[in-house]
PDB file of C-alpha atoms in Angstrom:
ATOM      1  CA  UNK A 874       0.124  -0.085   0.151  1.00 50.00           C
ATOM      2  CA  UNK A 875       1.279   3.202  -1.158  1.00 63.00           C
ATOM      3  CA  UNK A 876       1.395   6.541   1.504  1.00 87.00           C
ATOM      4  CA  UNK A 877      -1.534   8.348   1.689  1.00 94.00           C
ATOM      5  CA  UNK A 878      -2.077  11.945   2.485  1.00 95.00           C
ATOM      6  CA  UNK A 879      -5.557  11.972   4.301  1.00 96.00           C
ATOM      7  CA  UNK A 880      -5.673  15.789   4.432  1.00 97.00           C
ATOM      8  CA  UNK A 881      -4.933  16.504   0.836  1.00 97.00           C
ATOM      9  CA  UNK A 882      -5.843  19.702  -0.924  1.00 98.00           C
ATOM     10  CA  UNK A 883      -8.393  19.018  -3.897  1.00 98.00           C
ATOM     11  CA  UNK A 884     -10.368  20.820  -6.279  1.00 97.00           C
ATOM     12  CA  UNK A 885     -12.392  21.197  -9.270  1.00 97.00           C
ATOM     13  CA  UNK A 886     -14.491  23.806 -10.673  1.00 96.00           C
ATOM     14  CA  UNK A 887     -17.385  23.040  -8.351  1.00 96.00           C
ATOM     15  CA  UNK A 888     -15.967  22.381  -4.775  1.00 97.00           C
ATOM     16  CA  UNK A 889     -12.461  22.881  -2.940  1.00 98.00           C
ATOM     17  CA  UNK A 890     -11.446  20.471  -0.407  1.00 98.00           C
ATOM     18  CA  UNK A 891      -8.979  21.309   2.290  1.00 98.00           C
ATOM     19  CA  UNK A 892      -7.525  19.915   5.426  1.00 98.00           C
ATOM     20  CA  UNK A 893     -10.031  21.047   8.178  1.00 98.00           C
ATOM     21  CA  UNK A 894      -8.234  23.658  10.980  1.00 98.00           C
ATOM     22  CA  UNK A 895      -9.747  24.609  14.357  1.00 98.00           C
ATOM     23  CA  UNK A 896     -10.744  27.983  13.071  1.00 98.00           C
ATOM     24  CA  UNK A 897     -13.186  26.495  10.819  1.00 98.00           C
ATOM     25  CA  UNK A 898     -15.700  25.480  13.503  1.00 98.00           C
ATOM     26  CA  UNK A 899     -17.672  28.623  13.540  1.00 98.00           C
ATOM     27  CA  UNK A 900     -18.506  28.544   9.383  1.00 98.00           C
ATOM     28  CA  UNK A 901     -18.861  25.097   9.588  1.00 98.00           C
ATOM     29  CA  UNK A 902     -21.662  25.099  12.460  1.00 97.00           C
ATOM     30  CA  UNK A 903     -23.154  27.853  10.616  1.00 97.00           C
ATOM     31  CA  UNK A 904     -23.981  25.360   8.081  1.00 97.00           C
ATOM     32  CA  UNK A 905     -24.367  22.483  10.381  1.00 96.00           C
ATOM     33  CA  UNK A 906     -26.877  24.215  12.809  1.00 96.00           C
ATOM     34  CA  UNK A 907     -29.711  23.621  10.350  1.00 94.00           C
ATOM     35  CA  UNK A 908     -31.700  20.774  11.779  1.00 94.00           C
ATOM     36  CA  UNK A 909     -33.288  19.823   8.895  1.00 92.00           C
ATOM     37  CA  UNK A 910     -29.722  18.723   7.419  1.00 92.00           C
ATOM     38  CA  UNK A 911     -29.840  15.901  10.424  1.00 88.00           C
ATOM     39  CA  UNK A 912     -33.582  15.109  10.395  1.00 86.00           C
ATOM     40  CA  UNK A 913     -33.259  11.438   9.050  1.00 79.00           C
ATOM     41  CA  UNK A 914     -29.776  11.210   9.937  1.00 73.00           C
ATOM     42  CA  UNK A 915     -29.048   8.629  12.720  1.00 75.00           C
ATOM     43  CA  UNK A 916     -27.205  11.410  14.881  1.00 79.00           C
ATOM     44  CA  UNK A 917     -30.123  13.737  14.278  1.00 81.00           C
ATOM     45  CA  UNK A 918     -29.001  16.193  17.302  1.00 89.00           C
ATOM     46  CA  UNK A 919     -25.731  17.064  15.541  1.00 92.00           C
ATOM     47  CA  UNK A 920     -27.310  20.605  14.600  1.00 94.00           C
ATOM     48  CA  UNK A 921     -27.205  21.422  18.304  1.00 94.00           C
ATOM     49  CA  UNK A 922     -23.787  23.169  19.328  1.00 95.00           C
ATOM     50  CA  UNK A 923     -22.484  20.832  22.124  1.00 95.00           C
ATOM     51  CA  UNK A 924     -23.200  17.732  19.677  1.00 93.00           C
ATOM     52  CA  UNK A 925     -21.646  19.299  16.692  1.00 96.00           C
ATOM     53  CA  UNK A 926     -18.379  20.510  18.898  1.00 97.00           C
ATOM     54  CA  UNK A 927     -18.116  16.810  19.769  1.00 95.00           C
ATOM     55  CA  UNK A 928     -18.331  15.599  16.127  1.00 94.00           C
ATOM     56  CA  UNK A 929     -15.822  18.627  14.976  1.00 97.00           C
ATOM     57  CA  UNK A 930     -13.375  17.690  17.892  1.00 97.00           C
ATOM     58  CA  UNK A 931     -13.560  14.103  16.428  1.00 95.00           C
ATOM     59  CA  UNK A 932     -13.150  15.165  12.926  1.00 95.00           C
ATOM     60  CA  UNK A 933      -9.970  17.449  14.015  1.00 97.00           C
ATOM     61  CA  UNK A 934      -8.741  14.083  16.182  1.00 95.00           C
ATOM     62  CA  UNK A 935      -9.078  11.830  13.270  1.00 94.00           C
ATOM     63  CA  UNK A 936      -6.502  13.360  10.963  1.00 94.00           C
ATOM     64  CA  UNK A 937      -8.630  12.982   8.181  1.00 97.00           C
ATOM     65  CA  UNK A 938     -11.398  15.605   8.050  1.00 98.00           C
ATOM     66  CA  UNK A 939     -11.861  18.026   5.044  1.00 98.00           C
ATOM     67  CA  UNK A 940     -13.635  21.346   4.978  1.00 98.00           C
ATOM     68  CA  UNK A 941     -15.654  21.932   1.647  1.00 98.00           C
ATOM     69  CA  UNK A 942     -15.601  25.126   0.186  1.00 98.00           C
ATOM     70  CA  UNK A 943     -17.905  26.561  -2.900  1.00 96.00           C
ATOM     71  CA  UNK A 944     -14.997  26.906  -5.669  1.00 97.00           C
ATOM     72  CA  UNK A 945     -16.855  29.997  -6.890  1.00 95.00           C
ATOM     73  CA  UNK A 946     -17.207  32.162  -3.782  1.00 96.00           C
ATOM     74  CA  UNK A 947     -14.623  30.422  -1.318  1.00 96.00           C
ATOM     75  CA  UNK A 948     -17.597  29.784   1.017  1.00 96.00           C
ATOM     76  CA  UNK A 949     -17.343  26.980   3.417  1.00 98.00           C
ATOM     77  CA  UNK A 950     -20.464  24.754   2.632  1.00 98.00           C
ATOM     78  CA  UNK A 951     -19.842  21.384   4.758  1.00 97.00           C
ATOM     79  CA  UNK A 952     -16.925  18.813   5.374  1.00 97.00           C
ATOM     80  CA  UNK A 953     -16.395  15.281   4.736  1.00 97.00           C
ATOM     81  CA  UNK A 954     -13.348  12.639   6.192  1.00 97.00           C
ATOM     82  CA  UNK A 955     -11.309   9.802   5.106  1.00 97.00           C
ATOM     83  CA  UNK A 956     -11.071   7.305   7.882  1.00 93.00           C
ATOM     84  CA  UNK A 957      -9.802   3.800   7.960  1.00 90.00           C
ATOM     85  CA  UNK A 958     -10.730   2.629  11.487  1.00 88.00           C
ATOM     86  CA  UNK A 959     -13.990   1.114  10.560  1.00 87.00           C
ATOM     87  CA  UNK A 960     -12.540  -0.259   7.245  1.00 90.00           C
ATOM     88  CA  UNK A 961     -11.202  -3.816   5.799  1.00 90.00           C
ATOM     89  CA  UNK A 962      -7.690  -4.694   4.480  1.00 93.00           C
ATOM     90  CA  UNK A 963      -7.349  -2.385   1.257  1.00 94.00           C
ATOM     91  CA  UNK A 964     -10.095  -0.261   1.905  1.00 95.00           C
ATOM     92  CA  UNK A 965     -10.796   3.206   3.819  1.00 97.00           C
ATOM     93  CA  UNK A 966     -13.899   5.008   4.619  1.00 96.00           C
ATOM     94  CA  UNK A 967     -15.437   8.189   3.021  1.00 97.00           C
ATOM     95  CA  UNK A 968     -18.057   9.478   5.728  1.00 91.00           C
ATOM     96  CA  UNK A 969     -19.237  11.936   7.887  1.00 91.00           C
ATOM     97  CA  UNK A 970     -20.059  14.412   4.869  1.00 91.00           C
ATOM     98  CA  UNK A 971     -22.699  17.285   5.326  1.00 94.00           C
ATOM     99  CA  UNK A 972     -23.697  19.671   2.901  1.00 94.00           C
ATOM    100  CA  UNK A 973     -26.304  22.743   3.204  1.00 95.00           C
ATOM    101  CA  UNK A 974     -29.680  21.962   1.694  1.00 92.00           C
ATOM    102  CA  UNK A 975     -28.900  24.474  -0.885  1.00 91.00           C
ATOM    103  CA  UNK A 976     -26.382  22.152  -2.496  1.00 90.00           C
ATOM    104  CA  UNK A 977     -28.450  19.019  -1.857  1.00 84.00           C
ATOM    105  CA  UNK A 978     -29.326  17.115  -5.298  1.00 79.00           C
ATOM    106  CA  UNK A 979     -26.771  19.091  -7.167  1.00 79.00           C
ATOM    107  CA  UNK A 980     -23.259  18.849  -8.538  1.00 90.00           C
ATOM    108  CA  UNK A 981     -21.294  19.563  -4.907  1.00 93.00           C
ATOM    109  CA  UNK A 982     -21.757  16.091  -3.378  1.00 88.00           C
ATOM    110  CA  UNK A 983     -20.847  14.520  -6.753  1.00 88.00           C
ATOM    111  CA  UNK A 984     -17.772  16.525  -6.912  1.00 94.00           C
ATOM    112  CA  UNK A 985     -16.861  16.171  -3.334  1.00 95.00           C
ATOM    113  CA  UNK A 986     -17.288  12.264  -3.624  1.00 92.00           C
ATOM    114  CA  UNK A 987     -15.352  12.034  -7.067  1.00 93.00           C
ATOM    115  CA  UNK A 988     -12.380  13.890  -5.854  1.00 96.00           C
ATOM    116  CA  UNK A 989     -12.180  12.083  -2.661  1.00 97.00           C
ATOM    117  CA  UNK A 990     -12.749   8.623  -4.172  1.00 95.00           C
ATOM    118  CA  UNK A 991     -10.211   9.337  -7.036  1.00 94.00           C
ATOM    119  CA  UNK A 992      -7.712  10.332  -4.428  1.00 97.00           C
ATOM    120  CA  UNK A 993      -8.481   7.420  -1.965  1.00 97.00           C
ATOM    121  CA  UNK A 994      -8.098   4.991  -4.910  1.00 95.00           C
ATOM    122  CA  UNK A 995      -4.441   6.016  -5.612  1.00 94.00           C
ATOM    123  CA  UNK A 996      -3.438   4.236  -2.395  1.00 95.00           C
ATOM    124  CA  UNK A 997      -6.713   1.883  -1.425  1.00 96.00           C
ATOM    125  CA  UNK A 998      -8.557  -0.991  -3.877  1.00 95.00           C
ATOM    126  CA  UNK A 999     -11.919   0.322  -2.461  1.00 96.00           C
ATOM    127  CA  UNK A1000     -13.699   2.916  -0.589  1.00 97.00           C
ATOM    128  CA  UNK A1001     -16.567   2.089   1.532  1.00 97.00           C
ATOM    129  CA  UNK A1002     -19.465   4.383   2.690  1.00 95.00           C
ATOM    130  CA  UNK A1003     -21.252   3.751   6.324  1.00 93.00           C
ATOM    131  CA  UNK A1004     -24.964   5.052   6.058  1.00 91.00           C
ATOM    132  CA  UNK A1005     -27.517   4.824   8.594  1.00 87.00           C
ATOM    133  CA  UNK A1006     -29.944   2.018   7.338  1.00 88.00           C
ATOM    134  CA  UNK A1007     -33.353   4.567   7.155  1.00 86.00           C
ATOM    135  CA  UNK A1008     -31.199   7.316   5.800  1.00 85.00           C
ATOM    136  CA  UNK A1009     -32.901   7.002   2.292  1.00 87.00           C
ATOM    137  CA  UNK A1010     -31.416  10.655   1.137  1.00 83.00           C
ATOM    138  CA  UNK A1011     -28.053   9.426   1.622  1.00 86.00           C
ATOM    139  CA  UNK A1012     -28.304   6.003   0.355  1.00 89.00           C
ATOM    140  CA  UNK A1013     -29.826   7.098  -2.669  1.00 88.00           C
ATOM    141  CA  UNK A1014     -26.833   9.873  -3.323  1.00 84.00           C
ATOM    142  CA  UNK A1015     -24.599   6.756  -3.114  1.00 87.00           C
ATOM    143  CA  UNK A1016     -26.392   4.608  -5.393  1.00 88.00           C
ATOM    144  CA  UNK A1017     -26.524   7.675  -8.075  1.00 83.00           C
ATOM    145  CA  UNK A1018     -22.655   7.888  -7.827  1.00 84.00           C
ATOM    146  CA  UNK A1019     -22.483   3.880  -8.440  1.00 86.00           C
ATOM    147  CA  UNK A1020     -21.990   2.678  -4.967  1.00 92.00           C
ATOM    148  CA  UNK A1021     -22.912  -0.788  -4.500  1.00 94.00           C
ATOM    149  CA  UNK A1022     -24.472  -2.017  -1.387  1.00 95.00           C
ATOM    150  CA  UNK A1023     -22.541  -4.942   0.201  1.00 95.00           C
ATOM    151  CA  UNK A1024     -23.953  -7.347   2.691  1.00 94.00           C
ATOM    152  CA  UNK A1025     -21.818  -5.849   5.505  1.00 92.00           C
ATOM    153  CA  UNK A1026     -23.616  -3.792   8.530  1.00 88.00           C
ATOM    154  CA  UNK A1027     -22.188  -1.858  11.003  1.00 82.00           C
ATOM    155  CA  UNK A1028     -23.962  -1.202  14.669  1.00 83.00           C
ATOM    156  CA  UNK A1029     -23.408   2.297  16.412  1.00 77.00           C
ATOM    157  CA  UNK A1030     -24.456   2.929  19.952  1.00 72.00           C
ATOM    158  CA  UNK A1031     -26.299   5.880  19.681  1.00 71.00           C
ATOM    159  CA  UNK A1032     -29.156   8.023  21.591  1.00 67.00           C
ATOM    160  CA  UNK A1033     -29.598   4.923  24.065  1.00 75.00           C
ATOM    161  CA  UNK A1034     -29.990   2.638  21.333  1.00 75.00           C
ATOM    162  CA  UNK A1035     -28.165   0.973  18.199  1.00 78.00           C
ATOM    163  CA  UNK A1036     -27.729   2.656  15.043  1.00 77.00           C
ATOM    164  CA  UNK A1037     -27.576   0.144  12.240  1.00 84.00           C
ATOM    165  CA  UNK A1038     -25.362   1.203   9.236  1.00 90.00           C
ATOM    166  CA  UNK A1039     -25.314  -0.317   5.662  1.00 94.00           C
ATOM    167  CA  UNK A1040     -22.253  -0.302   3.912  1.00 95.00           C
ATOM    168  CA  UNK A1041     -21.892   0.827   0.429  1.00 96.00           C
ATOM    169  CA  UNK A1042     -18.550   0.090  -1.541  1.00 96.00           C
ATOM    170  CA  UNK A1043     -16.768   1.539  -4.818  1.00 95.00           C
ATOM    171  CA  UNK A1044     -13.653   0.082  -6.276  1.00 93.00           C
ATOM    172  CA  UNK A1045     -11.090   0.783  -8.965  1.00 89.00           C
ATOM    173  CA  UNK A1046     -12.872  -0.798 -11.587  1.00 88.00           C
ATOM    174  CA  UNK A1047     -16.556   0.604 -10.697  1.00 86.00           C
ATOM    175  CA  UNK A1048     -14.584   4.143 -10.283  1.00 87.00           C
ATOM    176  CA  UNK A1049     -13.205   3.512 -14.020  1.00 84.00           C
ATOM    177  CA  UNK A1050     -16.727   2.907 -15.435  1.00 82.00           C
ATOM    178  CA  UNK A1051     -17.075   6.683 -14.925  1.00 69.00           C
ATOM    179  CA  UNK A1052     -20.394   7.005 -13.089  1.00 66.00           C
ATOM    180  CA  UNK A1053     -19.043  10.020 -11.481  1.00 67.00           C
ATOM    181  CA  UNK A1054     -17.992  11.531 -14.587  1.00 60.00           C
ATOM    182  CA  UNK A1055     -21.545  11.669 -16.276  1.00 54.00           C
TER     183      UNK A1055
END
């Protein structure tokens, strides 16, 4: 396996991705404080400042968190991250992605995923995505970019219960088919 830069600078005409910094909290929380972003997410309370503060701190500590900026305006529009901790051999997870509702269903998520997957596949054979089982919006978004539902599951203790996550994957061959470029 090649060395992997988990906090690269990636960009296209739509978005710029850069390493997350402690000084990004206010701009990211301004986006994340919209409770509708989290309405069908297993961590549905992430719009609250104390909960988001923990999410943000975990992102910084992960060493793989990226800030998403609008390429045209430079405005912070969300974040995502690379994480090898729940991945199997030869794979890395992309997750914890959020964008404002103004960017849902458009080209921003596609650009973020294309850039991150392309970067990850320079060092890994496969990229995985853990998604709350009931998070239909995120599941459809992954299917639209060519991710395939696996038979793997991951349960996470959350809100006094268990949040079941399904796992999607994209490997080099699937990515090479160009589904993200159409």
